[in-house]
Amino acid sequence: MMTSERSPLTTRVLNISDGVPAARVSLSLHRLDSQLKLWNMLNLGMTDEDGRCPGLISREAFLPGMYKLRFETGAYWTSLERDSFYPYAEVVFTVTDSMHNIHLPLLMSCYSYSTYMGS
Amino acid sequence: MRRSLLLAQPVRCWRMKDNLRLYSSAHMSANRLQQLKSHIFPENKIRVMASPLTTHVLNTAKGVPVANIALSLHRLDHSTETWLLINAGHTNADGRFPGLITKQEFLCGVYKLRFETARYWESMGEPSFYPYAEIVFTISDPDQKYHIPLLLSQYSYSTYRGS
């Protein structure tokens, strides 16, 4: 699902063990339906050679609420024939009215990961 | 005081509590000493085995441990694809949670540690980006020790596998 305008939510996955972008990491974006308490999947994608995944969501769809970005990190390390400690990494975050662009990177190795809110 | 038990061995002093530690193995075997200790301090059963899984929550914005953050440990039941709650509580003043799991309960599998981070930041009167942080990890060798810290600020977190 590609949008013509830049997505207000961007991510980048970095392999800090090897000092390279993590390419071909499957990921999915979900929004919590606060009434039903269920996660609705909004988009499914894969990082490119630069570890990015353009077109995650359109500005119109990026409503305030609780979102989840799930990264299939276990499958990534398996494709590199390495064991890893985490089967996946899910980052759950809150989007408020005042937020315009959110950059949510994931820096990972086989035995660690970190994330932060950028813009 | 159970005199009959005490007199079974050549114990020389009345004030057991004060003098127990003065007795070397020359006077009393280690087993006997342990037995006496458990009679005298019944409420203080010495926990021989520490949890094989530990955590430590740190506030990297202020450089302090995160005290009193709610957390819970779960194991995935693969047959039903549901999470079974193993333990829940709050970190202590040092940001730690002793007794997270027993060696008997610590089986191979997929576990989840959930930290109620937004509640912590609210208690500090500060906004934060994450409603909670969940770390899902695989235990393939329960004989090892696993240390899973969470380094936390309002707009970031990180974790790693320690031992």
CSV table of C-alpha atoms in Angstrom, one decimal:
chain,number,residue,atom,x,y,z
A,1,MET,CA,0.0,0.0,0.0
A,2,MET,CA,1.8,3.1,-1.2
A,3,THR,CA,0.6,6.7,-0.6
A,4,SER,CA,1.7,9.7,-2.8
A,5,GLU,CA,2.4,11.9,0.2
A,6,ARG,CA,5.0,10.9,2.7
A,7,SER,CA,3.7,8.8,5.5
A,8,PRO,CA,3.4,10.8,8.8
A,9,LEU,CA,4.7,7.6,10.5
A,10,THR,CA,8.1,6.3,9.5
A,11,THR,CA,10.4,3.7,10.8
A,12,ARG,CA,13.9,2.4,10.2
A,13,VAL,CA,15.4,-0.9,11.4
A,14,LEU,CA,19.1,-1.1,12.0
A,15,ASN,CA,21.3,-4.1,12.6
A,16,ILE,CA,23.7,-2.8,15.1
A,17,SER,CA,25.6,-6.1,15.3
A,18,ASP,CA,26.9,-5.6,11.8
A,19,GLY,CA,26.4,-1.9,11.4
A,20,VAL,CA,24.0,-2.1,8.5
A,21,PRO,CA,20.4,-1.4,7.8
A,22,ALA,CA,18.2,-4.4,8.4
A,23,ALA,CA,16.7,-5.2,5.0
A,24,ARG,CA,13.7,-7.4,4.4
A,25,VAL,CA,12.3,-7.3,7.9
A,26,SER,CA,8.6,-8.0,7.8
A,27,LEU,CA,6.6,-5.6,9.8
A,28,SER,CA,2.9,-4.7,10.5
A,29,LEU,CA,1.1,-1.6,11.7
A,30,HIS,CA,-2.0,-1.9,13.9
A,31,ARG,CA,-4.4,0.4,15.6
A,32,LEU,CA,-6.2,-0.4,18.8
A,33,ASP,CA,-10.0,-0.4,18.6
A,34,SER,CA,-10.5,1.1,22.0
A,35,GLN,CA,-14.1,-0.1,22.3
A,36,LEU,CA,-13.6,-3.7,21.2
A,37,LYS,CA,-10.1,-3.8,22.7
A,38,LEU,CA,-8.8,-5.5,19.6
A,39,TRP,CA,-5.9,-4.6,17.3
A,40,ASN,CA,-6.8,-3.8,13.7
A,41,MET,CA,-4.1,-4.4,11.2
A,42,LEU,CA,-3.7,-1.3,9.0
A,43,ASN,CA,-0.7,-2.2,6.9
A,44,LEU,CA,1.8,-5.0,6.3
A,45,GLY,CA,5.2,-4.5,4.7
A,46,MET,CA,8.9,-5.2,4.6
A,47,THR,CA,11.9,-3.0,5.1
A,48,ASP,CA,13.9,-2.0,1.9
A,49,GLU,CA,17.7,-2.2,1.5
A,50,ASP,CA,17.9,1.0,3.6
A,51,GLY,CA,16.0,-0.6,6.5
A,52,ARG,CA,13.0,1.7,5.8
A,53,CYS,CA,9.4,1.1,4.9
A,54,PRO,CA,7.8,4.0,3.0
A,55,GLY,CA,4.0,4.5,2.8
A,56,LEU,CA,3.1,3.0,6.2
A,57,ILE,CA,0.0,5.1,6.6
A,58,SER,CA,-1.7,8.1,5.1
A,59,ARG,CA,-2.1,11.4,7.0
A,60,GLU,CA,-5.9,11.0,6.8
A,61,ALA,CA,-5.8,7.6,8.5
A,62,PHE,CA,-3.3,8.6,11.1
A,63,LEU,CA,-5.9,9.4,13.8
A,64,PRO,CA,-5.1,9.9,17.5
A,65,GLY,CA,-5.1,6.6,19.3
A,66,MET,CA,-2.9,3.6,20.4
A,67,TYR,CA,-0.8,2.0,17.7
A,68,LYS,CA,1.5,-1.0,17.5
A,69,LEU,CA,4.4,-1.6,15.1
A,70,ARG,CA,5.4,-5.3,15.1
A,71,PHE,CA,8.8,-6.2,13.7
A,72,GLU,CA,9.5,-9.9,12.8
A,73,THR,CA,13.0,-9.7,14.2
A,74,GLY,CA,13.3,-13.5,14.9
A,75,ALA,CA,12.7,-14.3,11.2
A,76,TYR,CA,15.3,-11.7,10.2
A,77,TRP,CA,18.0,-13.3,12.3
A,78,THR,CA,17.0,-16.8,11.2
A,79,SER,CA,17.5,-15.7,7.6
A,80,LEU,CA,21.0,-14.7,8.6
A,81,GLU,CA,21.4,-18.1,10.3
A,82,ARG,CA,21.8,-16.7,13.7
A,83,ASP,CA,20.0,-17.4,17.0
A,84,SER,CA,18.2,-14.5,18.6
A,85,PHE,CA,16.6,-13.9,22.0
A,86,TYR,CA,13.4,-12.3,20.8
A,87,PRO,CA,10.9,-14.0,18.4
A,88,TYR,CA,9.6,-10.5,17.5
A,89,ALA,CA,9.6,-6.9,18.8
A,90,GLU,CA,6.4,-5.0,19.3
A,91,VAL,CA,6.4,-1.3,20.0
A,92,VAL,CA,3.1,0.1,21.3
A,93,PHE,CA,2.8,3.9,21.3
A,94,THR,CA,0.2,6.6,21.7
A,95,VAL,CA,-0.5,9.2,19.0
A,96,THR,CA,-2.0,12.5,20.1
A,97,ASP,CA,-3.5,15.4,18.2
A,98,SER,CA,-0.4,17.5,18.5
A,99,MET,CA,1.9,15.0,16.8
A,100,HIS,CA,2.7,15.7,13.2
A,101,ASN,CA,5.5,13.3,12.1
A,102,ILE,CA,6.6,10.4,14.1
A,103,HIS,CA,9.8,8.5,13.4
A,104,LEU,CA,10.0,5.2,15.2
A,105,PRO,CA,13.4,3.4,14.7
A,106,LEU,CA,14.4,0.0,15.9
A,107,LEU,CA,18.0,-0.7,16.7
A,108,MET,CA,18.7,-4.3,17.2
A,109,SER,CA,21.2,-7.1,17.7
A,110,CYS,CA,20.6,-10.8,18.4
A,111,TYR,CA,20.4,-10.1,22.2
A,112,SER,CA,19.2,-6.5,22.5
A,113,TYR,CA,16.9,-3.9,20.9
A,114,SER,CA,16.0,-0.3,21.5
A,115,THR,CA,13.6,2.2,20.2
A,116,TYR,CA,12.9,5.9,20.6
A,117,MET,CA,10.5,8.6,19.3
A,118,GLY,CA,12.0,10.8,16.7
A,119,SER,CA,10.3,13.2,14.2
B,1,MET,CA,13.5,-23.3,73.0
B,2,ARG,CA,13.7,-26.9,72.1
B,3,ARG,CA,16.3,-28.0,74.6
B,4,SER,CA,16.2,-31.7,73.7
B,5,LEU,CA,17.4,-30.9,70.2
B,6,LEU,CA,20.1,-28.5,71.3
B,7,LEU,CA,21.5,-30.9,73.9
B,8,ALA,CA,21.9,-33.7,71.3
B,9,GLN,CA,25.1,-31.9,70.2
B,10,PRO,CA,27.8,-30.4,72.4
B,11,VAL,CA,26.4,-26.8,72.3
B,12,ARG,CA,28.2,-24.6,74.8
B,13,CYS,CA,26.2,-21.4,75.0
B,14,TRP,CA,22.7,-20.5,76.2
B,15,ARG,CA,22.3,-17.6,73.9
B,16,MET,CA,21.9,-19.4,70.6
B,17,LYS,CA,20.9,-16.4,68.5
B,18,ASP,CA,23.9,-14.4,69.4
B,19,ASN,CA,26.4,-17.1,69.3
B,20,LEU,CA,25.4,-19.4,66.6
B,21,ARG,CA,27.7,-17.8,64.1
B,22,LEU,CA,30.7,-18.2,66.4
B,23,TYR,CA,30.5,-22.0,66.1
B,24,SER,CA,32.7,-23.3,63.4
B,25,SER,CA,32.3,-26.7,61.7
B,26,ALA,CA,34.7,-28.1,64.2
B,27,HIS,CA,31.9,-27.9,66.8
B,28,MET,CA,28.9,-28.5,64.6
B,29,SER,CA,28.3,-29.8,61.1
B,30,ALA,CA,26.8,-27.5,58.5
B,31,ASN,CA,23.7,-29.5,58.3
B,32,ARG,CA,23.2,-29.3,62.1
B,33,LEU,CA,23.8,-25.6,62.0
B,34,GLN,CA,21.2,-25.1,59.2
B,35,GLN,CA,18.7,-27.2,61.2
B,36,LEU,CA,19.2,-25.1,64.3
B,37,LYS,CA,18.9,-21.9,62.4
B,38,SER,CA,15.5,-23.0,61.0
B,39,HIS,CA,14.2,-23.7,64.5
B,40,ILE,CA,15.4,-20.4,65.9
B,41,PHE,CA,14.4,-18.3,62.9
B,42,PRO,CA,11.4,-20.1,61.5
B,43,GLU,CA,10.1,-16.9,59.8
B,44,ASN,CA,13.4,-16.4,58.0
B,45,LYS,CA,13.6,-19.5,55.9
B,46,ILE,CA,16.7,-18.9,53.9
B,47,ARG,CA,15.9,-18.8,50.2
B,48,VAL,CA,18.6,-20.9,48.8
B,49,MET,CA,17.6,-20.5,45.1
B,50,ALA,CA,17.4,-17.0,43.6
B,51,SER,CA,15.1,-16.6,40.6
B,52,PRO,CA,16.8,-17.8,37.4
B,53,LEU,CA,15.1,-14.8,35.7
B,54,THR,CA,15.7,-11.3,36.9
B,55,THR,CA,15.0,-7.8,35.7
B,56,HIS,CA,16.0,-4.2,36.6
B,57,VAL,CA,14.1,-1.1,35.5
B,58,LEU,CA,16.1,2.1,35.1
B,59,ASN,CA,15.1,5.7,34.5
B,60,THR,CA,17.7,6.8,32.0
B,61,ALA,CA,16.3,10.4,32.0
B,62,LYS,CA,17.1,10.9,35.6
B,63,GLY,CA,19.7,8.2,36.2
B,64,VAL,CA,17.8,6.5,39.0
B,65,PRO,CA,16.2,3.0,39.4
B,66,VAL,CA,12.5,2.9,38.6
B,67,ALA,CA,10.8,2.0,41.9
B,68,ASN,CA,7.3,0.8,42.2
B,69,ILE,CA,6.6,0.1,38.5
B,70,ALA,CA,3.9,-2.6,38.0
B,71,LEU,CA,5.1,-5.5,35.9
B,72,SER,CA,4.0,-9.0,35.1
B,73,LEU,CA,5.6,-12.2,33.7
B,74,HIS,CA,3.7,-14.5,31.3
B,75,ARG,CA,4.5,-17.7,29.5
B,76,LEU,CA,2.9,-18.5,26.1
B,77,ASP,CA,0.8,-21.6,26.0
B,78,HIS,CA,1.4,-22.7,22.4
B,79,SER,CA,-1.6,-25.1,22.2
B,80,THR,CA,-4.1,-22.3,22.9
B,81,GLU,CA,-1.9,-19.3,21.8
B,82,THR,CA,-2.7,-17.5,25.1
B,83,TRP,CA,-0.5,-16.0,27.7
B,84,LEU,CA,-0.5,-17.6,31.1
B,85,LEU,CA,0.2,-15.2,34.0
B,86,ILE,CA,3.1,-16.5,36.2
B,87,ASN,CA,3.8,-13.5,38.5
B,88,ALA,CA,2.8,-9.9,38.9
B,89,GLY,CA,3.8,-7.1,41.3
B,90,HIS,CA,6.0,-4.0,41.5
B,91,THR,CA,9.7,-3.3,41.5
B,92,ASN,CA,11.3,-2.5,44.8
B,93,ALA,CA,13.2,0.7,45.6
B,94,ASP,CA,16.2,-0.5,43.6
B,95,GLY,CA,14.1,-1.2,40.5
B,96,ARG,CA,14.3,-4.9,40.9
B,97,PHE,CA,11.8,-7.7,41.4
B,98,PRO,CA,13.3,-10.6,43.4
B,99,GLY,CA,11.6,-14.0,43.2
B,100,LEU,CA,10.2,-13.4,39.7
B,101,ILE,CA,10.0,-17.1,39.0
B,102,THR,CA,11.1,-20.3,40.7
B,103,LYS,CA,13.4,-22.8,39.1
B,104,GLN,CA,10.6,-25.4,39.0
B,105,GLU,CA,8.4,-23.0,37.0
B,106,PHE,CA,11.1,-21.9,34.6
B,107,LEU,CA,10.5,-24.2,31.6
B,108,CYS,CA,11.6,-23.8,28.0
B,109,GLY,CA,9.3,-21.5,26.1
B,110,VAL,CA,8.3,-18.1,25.0
B,111,TYR,CA,7.9,-15.5,27.8
B,112,LYS,CA,6.7,-12.0,28.1
B,113,LEU,CA,7.6,-9.3,30.6
B,114,ARG,CA,5.1,-6.4,30.6
B,115,PHE,CA,6.0,-3.1,32.3
B,116,GLU,CA,3.3,-0.5,33.0
B,117,THR,CA,5.5,2.4,31.9
B,118,ALA,CA,2.8,5.0,31.3
B,119,ARG,CA,1.5,4.6,34.8
B,120,TYR,CA,5.0,5.1,36.1
B,121,TRP,CA,5.4,8.4,34.2
B,122,GLU,CA,2.0,9.6,35.2
B,123,SER,CA,2.9,9.0,38.8
B,124,MET,CA,5.9,11.3,38.1
B,125,GLY,CA,3.5,13.9,36.6
B,126,GLU,CA,5.1,13.4,33.1
B,127,PRO,CA,3.7,12.5,29.7
B,128,SER,CA,5.2,9.5,27.8
B,129,PHE,CA,5.0,8.0,24.4
B,130,TYR,CA,4.4,4.3,25.3
B,131,PRO,CA,1.4,3.0,27.2
B,132,TYR,CA,3.5,0.0,28.3
B,133,ALA,CA,6.5,-1.9,27.2
B,134,GLU,CA,6.3,-5.6,26.5
B,135,ILE,CA,9.5,-7.7,25.9
B,136,VAL,CA,8.9,-11.1,24.4
B,137,PHE,CA,11.8,-13.6,24.6
B,138,THR,CA,12.6,-17.2,24.1
B,139,ILE,CA,14.1,-19.4,26.9
B,140,SER,CA,15.8,-22.4,25.3
B,141,ASP,CA,18.0,-23.4,28.2
B,142,PRO,CA,16.3,-22.9,31.6
B,143,ASP,CA,19.6,-23.9,33.4
B,144,GLN,CA,21.1,-20.6,32.5
B,145,LYS,CA,20.5,-17.3,34.3
B,146,TYR,CA,18.7,-14.6,32.4
B,147,HIS,CA,18.8,-10.9,33.3
B,148,ILE,CA,16.4,-8.7,31.3
B,149,PRO,CA,16.8,-5.0,32.2
B,150,LEU,CA,14.6,-2.2,30.8
B,151,LEU,CA,16.3,1.2,30.4
B,152,LEU,CA,13.5,3.7,30.1
B,153,SER,CA,12.9,7.3,29.4
B,154,GLN,CA,9.6,9.0,28.4
B,155,TYR,CA,10.4,8.8,24.7
B,156,SER,CA,12.7,5.7,24.5
B,157,TYR,CA,13.4,2.3,25.9
B,158,SER,CA,15.9,-0.5,25.4
B,159,THR,CA,16.5,-4.0,26.7
B,160,TYR,CA,19.2,-6.6,26.4
B,161,ARG,CA,19.9,-10.1,27.5
B,162,GLY,CA,22.3,-10.3,30.4
B,163,SER,CA,23.0,-13.1,32.9
